[in-house]
Coordinates of C-alpha atoms in Angstrom, one line a residue:
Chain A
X21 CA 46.1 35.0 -19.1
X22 CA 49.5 36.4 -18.1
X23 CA 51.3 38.1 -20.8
X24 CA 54.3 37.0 -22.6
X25 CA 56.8 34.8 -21.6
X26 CA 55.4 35.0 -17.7
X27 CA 52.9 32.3 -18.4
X28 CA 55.4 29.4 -18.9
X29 CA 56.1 29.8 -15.0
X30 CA 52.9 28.3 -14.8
X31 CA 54.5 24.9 -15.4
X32 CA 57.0 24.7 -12.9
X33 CA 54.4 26.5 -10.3
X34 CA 52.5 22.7 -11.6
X35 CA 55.2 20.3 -11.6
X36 CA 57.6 21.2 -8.7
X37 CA 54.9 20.6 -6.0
X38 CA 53.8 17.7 -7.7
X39 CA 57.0 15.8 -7.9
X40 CA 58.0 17.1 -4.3
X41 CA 54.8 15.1 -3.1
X42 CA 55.9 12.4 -5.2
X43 CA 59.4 12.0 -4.2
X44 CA 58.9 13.2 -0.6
X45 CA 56.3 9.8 -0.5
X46 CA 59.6 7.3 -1.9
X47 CA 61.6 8.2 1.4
X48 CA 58.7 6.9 3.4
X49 CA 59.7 3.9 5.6
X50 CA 57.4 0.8 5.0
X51 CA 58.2 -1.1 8.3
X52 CA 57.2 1.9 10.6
X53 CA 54.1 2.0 10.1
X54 CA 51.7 4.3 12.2
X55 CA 48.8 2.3 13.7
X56 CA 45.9 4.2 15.2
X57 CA 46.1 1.8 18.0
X58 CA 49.1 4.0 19.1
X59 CA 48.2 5.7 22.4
X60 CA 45.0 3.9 23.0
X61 CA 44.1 1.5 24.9
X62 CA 45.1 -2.6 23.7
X63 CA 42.0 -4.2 22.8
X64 CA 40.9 -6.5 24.8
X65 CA 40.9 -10.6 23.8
X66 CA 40.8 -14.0 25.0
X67 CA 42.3 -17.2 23.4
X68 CA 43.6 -20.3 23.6
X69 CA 47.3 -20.9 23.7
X70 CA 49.6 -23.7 21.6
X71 CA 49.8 -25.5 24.7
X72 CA 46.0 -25.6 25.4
X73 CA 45.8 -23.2 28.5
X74 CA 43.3 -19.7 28.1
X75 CA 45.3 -16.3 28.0
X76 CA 43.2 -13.4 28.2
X77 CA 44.9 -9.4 27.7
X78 CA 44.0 -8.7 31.4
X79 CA 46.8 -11.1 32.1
X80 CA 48.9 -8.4 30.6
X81 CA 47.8 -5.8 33.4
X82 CA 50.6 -4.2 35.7
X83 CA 53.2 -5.3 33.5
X84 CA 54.9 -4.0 29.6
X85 CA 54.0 -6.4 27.1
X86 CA 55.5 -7.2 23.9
X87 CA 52.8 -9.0 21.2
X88 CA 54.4 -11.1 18.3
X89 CA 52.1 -11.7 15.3
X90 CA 53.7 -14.5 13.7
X91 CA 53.6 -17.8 11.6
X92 CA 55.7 -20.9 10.8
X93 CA 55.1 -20.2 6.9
X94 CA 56.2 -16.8 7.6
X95 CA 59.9 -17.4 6.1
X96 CA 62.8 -15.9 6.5
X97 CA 61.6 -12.7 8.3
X98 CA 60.0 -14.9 11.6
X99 CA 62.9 -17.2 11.7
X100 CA 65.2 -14.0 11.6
X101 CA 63.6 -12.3 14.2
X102 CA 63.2 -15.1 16.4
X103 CA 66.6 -15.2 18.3
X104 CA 65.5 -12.1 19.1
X105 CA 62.4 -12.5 20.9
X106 CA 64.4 -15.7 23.0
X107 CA 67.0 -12.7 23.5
X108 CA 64.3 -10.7 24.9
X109 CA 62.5 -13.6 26.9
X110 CA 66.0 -14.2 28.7
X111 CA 67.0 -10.6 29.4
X112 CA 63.5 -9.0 30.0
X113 CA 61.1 -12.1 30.8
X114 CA 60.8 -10.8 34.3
X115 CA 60.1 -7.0 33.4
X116 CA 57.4 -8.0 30.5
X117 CA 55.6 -10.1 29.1
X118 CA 56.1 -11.8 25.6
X119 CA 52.7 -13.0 23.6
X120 CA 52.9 -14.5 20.5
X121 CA 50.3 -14.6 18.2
X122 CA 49.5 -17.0 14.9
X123 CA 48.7 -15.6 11.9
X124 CA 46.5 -17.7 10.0
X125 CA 48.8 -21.1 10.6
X126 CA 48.1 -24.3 11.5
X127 CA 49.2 -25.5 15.3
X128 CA 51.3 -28.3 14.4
X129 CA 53.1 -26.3 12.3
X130 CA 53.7 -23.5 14.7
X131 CA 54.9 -26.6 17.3
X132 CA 57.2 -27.6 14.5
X133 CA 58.4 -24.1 14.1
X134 CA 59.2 -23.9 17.7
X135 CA 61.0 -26.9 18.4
X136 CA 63.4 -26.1 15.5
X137 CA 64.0 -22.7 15.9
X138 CA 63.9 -22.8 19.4
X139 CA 61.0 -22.5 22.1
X140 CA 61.3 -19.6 24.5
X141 CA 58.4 -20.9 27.2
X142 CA 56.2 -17.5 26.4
X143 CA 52.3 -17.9 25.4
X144 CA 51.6 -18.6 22.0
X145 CA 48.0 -17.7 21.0
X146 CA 45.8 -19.2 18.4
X147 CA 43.9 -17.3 16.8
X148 CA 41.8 -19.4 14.7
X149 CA 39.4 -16.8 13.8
X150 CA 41.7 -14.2 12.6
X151 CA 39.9 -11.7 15.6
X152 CA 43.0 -10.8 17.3
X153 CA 44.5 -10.0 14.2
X154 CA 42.0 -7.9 13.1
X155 CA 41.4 -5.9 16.3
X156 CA 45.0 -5.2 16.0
X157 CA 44.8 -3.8 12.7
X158 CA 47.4 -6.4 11.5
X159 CA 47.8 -6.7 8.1
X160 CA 50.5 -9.6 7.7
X161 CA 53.3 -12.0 9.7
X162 CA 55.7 -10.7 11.3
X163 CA 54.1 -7.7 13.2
X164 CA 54.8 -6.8 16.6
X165 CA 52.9 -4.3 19.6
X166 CA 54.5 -2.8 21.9
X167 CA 52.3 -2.1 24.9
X168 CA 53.1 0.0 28.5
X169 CA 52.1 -1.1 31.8
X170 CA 49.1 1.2 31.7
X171 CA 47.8 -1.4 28.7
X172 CA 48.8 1.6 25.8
X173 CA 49.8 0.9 22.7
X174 CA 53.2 2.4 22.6
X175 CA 54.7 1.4 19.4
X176 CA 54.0 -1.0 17.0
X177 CA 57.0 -2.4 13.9
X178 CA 56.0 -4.3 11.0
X179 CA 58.4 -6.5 9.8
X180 CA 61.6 -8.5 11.2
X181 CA 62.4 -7.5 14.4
X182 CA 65.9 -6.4 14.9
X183 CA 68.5 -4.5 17.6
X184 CA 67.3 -1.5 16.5
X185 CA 63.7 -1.7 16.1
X186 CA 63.4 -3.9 19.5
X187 CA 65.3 -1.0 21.6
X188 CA 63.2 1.7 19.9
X189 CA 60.2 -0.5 20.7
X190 CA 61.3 -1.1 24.3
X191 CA 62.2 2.6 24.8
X192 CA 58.8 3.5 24.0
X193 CA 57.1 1.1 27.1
X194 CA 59.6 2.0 29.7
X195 CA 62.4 -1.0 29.8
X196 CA 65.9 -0.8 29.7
X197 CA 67.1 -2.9 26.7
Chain B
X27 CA 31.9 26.6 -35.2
X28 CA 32.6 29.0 -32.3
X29 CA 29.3 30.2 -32.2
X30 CA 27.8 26.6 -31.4
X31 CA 30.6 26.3 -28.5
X32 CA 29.0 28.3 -26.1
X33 CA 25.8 26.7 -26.4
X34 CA 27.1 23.2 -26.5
X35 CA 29.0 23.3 -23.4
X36 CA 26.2 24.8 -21.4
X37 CA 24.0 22.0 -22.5
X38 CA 26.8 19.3 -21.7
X39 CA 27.1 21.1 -18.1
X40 CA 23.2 21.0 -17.4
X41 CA 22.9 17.5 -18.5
X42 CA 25.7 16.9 -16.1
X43 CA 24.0 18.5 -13.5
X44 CA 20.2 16.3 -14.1
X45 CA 22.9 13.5 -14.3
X46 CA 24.2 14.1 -10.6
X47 CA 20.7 15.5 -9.2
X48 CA 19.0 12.3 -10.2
X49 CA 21.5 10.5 -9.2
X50 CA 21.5 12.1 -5.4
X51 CA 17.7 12.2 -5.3
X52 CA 17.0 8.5 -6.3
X53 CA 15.1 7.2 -4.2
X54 CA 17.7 4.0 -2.8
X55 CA 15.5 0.8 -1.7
X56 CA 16.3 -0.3 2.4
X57 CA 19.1 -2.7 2.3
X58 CA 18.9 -6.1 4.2
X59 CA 21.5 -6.3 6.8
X60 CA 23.3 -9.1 4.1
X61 CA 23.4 -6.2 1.5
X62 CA 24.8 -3.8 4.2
X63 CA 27.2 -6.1 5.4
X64 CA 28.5 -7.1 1.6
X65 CA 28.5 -3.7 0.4
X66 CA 30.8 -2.4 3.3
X67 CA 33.1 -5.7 2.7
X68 CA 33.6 -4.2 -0.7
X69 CA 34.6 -0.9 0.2
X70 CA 37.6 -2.1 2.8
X71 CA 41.0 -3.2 1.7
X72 CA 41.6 -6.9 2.4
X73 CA 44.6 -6.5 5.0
X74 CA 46.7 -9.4 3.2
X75 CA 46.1 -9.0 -0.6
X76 CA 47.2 -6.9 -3.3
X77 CA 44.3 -4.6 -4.3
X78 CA 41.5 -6.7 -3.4
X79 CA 38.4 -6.0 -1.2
X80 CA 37.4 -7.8 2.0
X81 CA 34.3 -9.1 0.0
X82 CA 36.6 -10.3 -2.9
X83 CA 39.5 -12.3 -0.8
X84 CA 39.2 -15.7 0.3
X85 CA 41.5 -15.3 2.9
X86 CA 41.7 -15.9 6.8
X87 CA 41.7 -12.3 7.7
X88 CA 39.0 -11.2 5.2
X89 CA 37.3 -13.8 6.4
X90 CA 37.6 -12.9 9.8
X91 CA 36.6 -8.9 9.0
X92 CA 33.6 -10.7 7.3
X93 CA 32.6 -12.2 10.3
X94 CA 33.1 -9.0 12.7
X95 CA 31.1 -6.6 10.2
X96 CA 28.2 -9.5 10.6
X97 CA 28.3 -9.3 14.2
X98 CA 28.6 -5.4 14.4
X99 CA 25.8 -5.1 12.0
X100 CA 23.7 -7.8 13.9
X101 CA 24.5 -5.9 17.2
X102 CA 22.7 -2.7 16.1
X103 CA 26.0 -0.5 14.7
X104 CA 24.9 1.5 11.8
X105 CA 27.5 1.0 8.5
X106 CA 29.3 4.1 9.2
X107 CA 29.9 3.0 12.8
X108 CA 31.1 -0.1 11.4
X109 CA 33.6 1.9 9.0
X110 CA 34.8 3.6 11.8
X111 CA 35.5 0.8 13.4
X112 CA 37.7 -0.7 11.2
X113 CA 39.4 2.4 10.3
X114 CA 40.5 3.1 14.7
X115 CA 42.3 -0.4 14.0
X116 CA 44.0 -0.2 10.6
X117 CA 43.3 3.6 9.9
X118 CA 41.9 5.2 7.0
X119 CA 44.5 2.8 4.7
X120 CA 41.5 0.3 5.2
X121 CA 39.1 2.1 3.5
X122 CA 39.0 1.5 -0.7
X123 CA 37.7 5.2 -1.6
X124 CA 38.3 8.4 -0.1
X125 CA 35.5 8.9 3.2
X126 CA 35.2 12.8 2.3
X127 CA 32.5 12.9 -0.1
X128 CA 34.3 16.3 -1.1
X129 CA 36.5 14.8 -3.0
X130 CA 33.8 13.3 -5.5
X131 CA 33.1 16.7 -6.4
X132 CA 36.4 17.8 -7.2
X133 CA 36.2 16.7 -10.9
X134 CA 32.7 18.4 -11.5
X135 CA 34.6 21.5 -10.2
X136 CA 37.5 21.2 -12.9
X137 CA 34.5 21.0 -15.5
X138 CA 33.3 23.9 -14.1
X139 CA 36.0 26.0 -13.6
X140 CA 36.9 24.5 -17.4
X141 CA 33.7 26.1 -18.4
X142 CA 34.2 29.2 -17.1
X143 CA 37.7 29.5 -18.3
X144 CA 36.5 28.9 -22.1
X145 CA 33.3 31.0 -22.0
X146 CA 35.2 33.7 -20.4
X147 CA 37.5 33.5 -23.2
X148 CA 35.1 32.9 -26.0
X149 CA 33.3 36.4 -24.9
X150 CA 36.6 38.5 -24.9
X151 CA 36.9 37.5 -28.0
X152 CA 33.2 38.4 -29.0
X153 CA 33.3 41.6 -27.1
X154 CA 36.2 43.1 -29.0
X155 CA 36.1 44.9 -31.9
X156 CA 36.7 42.7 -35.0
X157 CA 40.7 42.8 -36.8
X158 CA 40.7 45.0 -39.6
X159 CA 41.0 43.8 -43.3
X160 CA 43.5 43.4 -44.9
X161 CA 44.5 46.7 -46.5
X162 CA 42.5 48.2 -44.3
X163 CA 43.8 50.9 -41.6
X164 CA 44.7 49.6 -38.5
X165 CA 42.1 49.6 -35.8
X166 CA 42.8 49.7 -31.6
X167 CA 42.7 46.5 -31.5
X168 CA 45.3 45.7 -34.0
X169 CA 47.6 47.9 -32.8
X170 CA 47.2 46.9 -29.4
X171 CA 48.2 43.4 -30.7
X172 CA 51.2 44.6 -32.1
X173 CA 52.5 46.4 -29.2
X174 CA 51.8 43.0 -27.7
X175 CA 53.8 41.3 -29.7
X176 CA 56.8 43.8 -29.3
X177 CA 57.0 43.5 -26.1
X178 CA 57.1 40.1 -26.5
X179 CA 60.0 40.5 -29.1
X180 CA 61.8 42.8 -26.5
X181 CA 61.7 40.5 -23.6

C-alpha cells in the first residue's frame, strides 16, 4: 500500500484512462462505418431485377460499381439521397455501374418510389430473401458499396448519401466525381 | 471475526473453483444440427433491431441469417466456421458476447487477485508484533506508527 497521501493518485491513475476511452468512443462517426468487406473481394450474387430481367455481380466485372441498399419505406434519408444517385447515373453512368438493392420492401412499392422520386434507368434488385443483404453485412436502408474495377470493396457509407460522402466514395474506386 | 476470514474466503475460492471445473468437464450431450443452428442464432446480433438476437427477431434479415446458418450447417461448416462467417461480413459487431474466451476469466482473476490482496493484508497484520497497552511502554511497532503518522502530518 503506498504511503501517505501518494495513494490517492491511485484514482486519477483509474479514472483518467477510463473516461479518455469513454469520451474518445462519443467522437466516433456512426455513418462511416468500417465493413470487413473493405479490400476483399464483392461477394458474389444473382437476382432478379424490378423490371423482371436477372442481374448477376459478374455483370459488374471490368467496370467500378456503386451498390445502393435501399427501400421505399426508408424515409427521408432514401428520398434525400436519391437526386444524388440520378446525379451520379447522368454524370458517371458510362464509367460505372449503379445497382440498387431492396431492403426488405415490397416491389410495388419500390415502382411507386421510383416513379415519384424519379427513375434513373439503373438495375434495381430484389432481394426477397434478404441474402444479398446479409452477404453484404448490411444492417439497415440506406447503405451503399463502393466497389473498383478489380471487383474490391473500396468503401462502403451508411446512411444518406451526400456530395461529400459520394466524392470520398468515388475517390476510393478510381472516378473523377 | 478476523480469524474466520481467512478461512472463509479460501473456502468461497475452492467452491468457485469445483464450480467452474464441473462446469468445463460436464460432459455436453451432441447437438442436433437444429440445436446448433438455434444456438448460434442466439449468439448474433440481429442486424436491424435494438438488442435482439437473430433467433429472437422476426424480421426479414434475421430471417434471412436464419436461413444461411441452416444451409451452412447443412453443407458440412462446423459452428465456428459459421461464426466466422458472419463476422468477415458484418465484423465482430455481429457477435452478442466477446469470441476470446479470455475474457470470461477476467472476473475470476479480480477474485483472485481480491484474495490475495486481503490475505496478504490479514497476515501483515498477524505477523506483527501486537500494539502495546495502554499505559504500557511503547513497542517498535507503535512507534513506527507514529513516525508514520508524522510524516503524514508533515506532508
Amino acid at each position: 500500500m503506498p504511503p501517505g497521501r501518494l495513494r490517492w493518485l491511485l484514482v486519477p491513475l483509474v479514472v483518467v484512462p477510463l473516461s479518455w476511452l469513454l469520451f474518445a468512443g462519443l467522437g466516433r462517426n456512426p455513418t462511416d462505418a468500417p465493413s470487413p468487406l473493405i479490400g476483399k473481394p464483392l461477394p458474389s450474387f444473382a437476382d432478379t431485377t424490378l423490371v423482371g430481367d436477372q442481374f448477376t455481380s459478374a455483370d459488374l466485372a471490368g467496370k467500378p460499381a456503386v451498390i445502393n441498399f435501399w427501400a421505399s419505406y426508408c424515409i427521408p434519408s432514401c428520398v434525400e439521397e436519391h437526386p444524388f444517385l440520378l446525379g451520379l447515373q447522368a454524370d458517371h453512368g458510362a464509367d460505372l455501374t449503379l445497382v440498387g438493392v431492396l431492403y426488405n420492401d415490397a416491389p410495388n412499392d419500390a415502382l411507386s418510389f421510383l416513379a415519384r422520386y424519379g427513375d434513373g434507368g439503373w438495375p434495381n434488385l430484389l432481394d426477397a430473401s434478404g441474402r444479398i443483404a446479409v452477404e453484404l453485412g448490411v444492417s439497415g436502408p440506406p447503405e451503399t458499396f463502393f466497389v473498383d474495377a478489380d471487383g474490391i470493396v473500396r468503401g462502403r457509407h451508411i446512411g444518406p448519401l451526400d456530395a461529400a460522402s459520394l466524392a470520398a466514395g468515388l475517390a476510393a474506386i478510381g472516378v473523377a466525381s | 471475526m478476523r480469524g474466520l476470514a481467512l478461512p472463509l474466503a479460501l473456502a468461497a475460492l475452492l467452491a468457485l473453483a469445483g464450480l467452474v471445473a464441473v462446469d468445463a468437464l460436464r460432459p455436453s450431450p451432441a447437438l442436433t444440427r437444429a440445436e446448433q443452428a438455434r444456438q448460434i442464432a442466439s449468439e448474433l446480433r440481429c442486424p436491424d433491431c435494438q438488442a435482439l438476437s437473430v433467433a429472437e427477431s422476426r424480421t426479414a434479415s434475421a430471417a434471412a441469417i436464419r436461413a444461411e446458418i441452416d444451409e451452412l450447417l447443412a453443407a458440412g461448416d462446423s459452428p465456428d466456421a459459421v461464426r466466422s462467417h458472419f463476422v468477415e461480413r458484418y465484423g465482430s459487431w455481429i457477435l452478442l458476447a466477446p469470441s476470446t474466451p479470455l475474457v470470461w476469466w477476467l472476473p475470476v482473476l479480480g477474485v483472485l487477485v481480491g484474495a490475495a490482496a486481503l490475505t496478504a493484508w490479514l497476515w501483515r497484520g498477524r505477523s506483527l508484533p501486537p500494539m502495546p497497552a495502554p499505559g504500557a511502554p511503547p513497542n517498535e511497532r507503535l512507534r513506527a506508527r507514529v513516525r508514520e503518522e508524522e510524516a503524514e502530518l508533515d506532508a
